[in-house]
C-alpha cells in the first residue's frame, strides 16, 4: 500500500439539507494531504427498518435535529479505527465500521456518520486512482445510464397538495439517450406548469421539485400528466410513461388504506389492488413503488401475482435496501424490483450487495435520492457503477435534484460512444 492511499483523518460538518434541516458532511484526508468530501441525505417517509439516523435530540438546537453527536462519532471512534487504512479497499473500510458499530441497524455510530465516511472514502479512492467515481466503483464495464423517473407532482409527506399519493413521476421511455430523456422530462414539466397556470392552480413546488397544486383527487394527477405529455408534443406511453410512488405506509396500516386527504374512501387491500388495476388500464403506468404499506407483505405478493407482468412492482419502505429484507421479498415473490437508497442501509458496500442480490434474482433496481437532499451528486455515479438501469432524483427543478441529473449528462459525455441507454420496461413489462 502506498502511503498516499492511507487515511490520515476524518472531519464532520453540520450542514443544511434542502428542507433546511441539519445533515452531515464528511471530509476524509489522506496521508498525502489529498481530501474528498460527501454529504448525507435524509428522508421524510422513512421505512421503520431503515438504519438509524443519529440526531442529537437537543430541543435547543434545530428542534432536536442537530447532528453534532454524529460528527463526534466520525471524528472520534471512526477516525481512530480507520487511521492508516487503505482508502482503496472500500469493503474492508465498511466492514471495519460495521464491526465497530456492532448493532444490526447502526444505532451506535449512526448510519449518517458511517455513510458519510463510506461515500467520502469512495470519492477519495477515485481521486487516488485518477478515474471518475462511477469507474472507481463499477470498473471499466460501467456504461449503462439510468432511465430517470422525474417526480412532477408531489403529495403525501412531501407537499400540502392534498394528494394522498406521494409521487407522480414521468419516465421518458422513448428517449434515445439520457440527455434526450432529461429534455423530454423538462419540456413536459414546463407544459404541466402552463396547464396549471391556465387553470388558475398554484405552481409552487414540493420537497422533490414537483408541483403541489390543490387537485380534487389522486386520479386528476394522472390526467394532468397525460395532458402535459401531449401538450409537450409527446405520445403518452410510447415516449413518456408514468411511474407512481404512493408511499402507502404513510396512509395505510393493517391492510387498510385511508385516502381521505383527497376526499376518497378507506379502501381495504383488495379494493386498493382493484384501484391500481383500473389505473393501469386507464393510464400509461409502468411502475408502482410502495403501492402497499411496509406491514402488508400480502398486498405486495397479490399485486405481483395480479399485475407483475404488466408493471414494475417495486419495494422501498418494505425492503429498505437491506439484503435481509430483499431476500425475504425474493423468497415470497413479493415484487419484481427494488428501490435503492444508500442511507437506508448505511454503507456503499452493503448497497452494492443489495443491488447485486436484486439483479441475480432478475429484478430491476432504481437508485434513489431522498426528499431531504444536498448538492452531493454521488448517486448519479453510483447508479452507473452498479448498472441499476433506473434512477429517481425528483423533478427537473431545484438545484439539489438537478445536481444528480446534470452529473449524469457529464457521465454520458465522458463515456462517449460507450454510453448505453435503454428502456428497462420493454420486457417483461411490455405495454400493449
Ligand atoms: P423519502 O421519500 O426520502 O421522504 O423517504 C422518497 C421515497 O419514498 O421514495
Ligand atoms: Zn418510496
Short mmCIF file of C-alpha atoms and ligand atoms in Angstrom, two decimals, residues 43-46 158 166-167 208 245 289 316 339 341 370-371 392, ligand 1:
data_model
loop_
_atom_site.label_atom_id
_atom_site.label_comp_id
_atom_site.label_asym_id
_atom_site.label_seq_id
_atom_site.Cartn_x
_atom_site.Cartn_y
_atom_site.Cartn_z
CA UNK A 43 -35.88 11.03 4.14
CA UNK A 44 -39.33 12.10 5.37
CA UNK A 45 -41.35 8.98 4.56
CA UNK A 46 -38.86 6.60 6.11
CA UNK A 158 -43.65 15.90 0.59
CA UNK A 166 -46.58 10.93 -2.61
CA UNK A 167 -45.02 10.86 -6.08
CA UNK A 208 -38.77 16.99 -4.62
CA UNK A 245 -44.80 6.06 -5.54
CA UNK A 289 -43.46 1.65 -5.81
CA UNK A 316 -38.99 0.77 -0.84
CA UNK A 339 -35.69 0.97 -4.76
CA UNK A 341 -31.14 4.25 -1.12
CA UNK A 370 -34.13 11.28 -0.52
CA UNK A 371 -36.69 14.04 -0.08
CA UNK A 392 -35.11 8.90 -9.48
P1 LIG B 1 -38.29 9.99 1.40
O1 LIG B 1 -39.14 9.77 0.06
O2 LIG B 1 -36.92 10.34 1.01
O3 LIG B 1 -39.05 11.09 2.10
O4 LIG B 1 -38.35 8.68 2.14
C1 LIG B 1 -38.65 9.06 -1.04
C2 LIG B 1 -39.42 7.80 -1.29
O5 LIG B 1 -40.33 7.41 -0.53
O6 LIG B 1 -39.12 7.11 -2.26
#
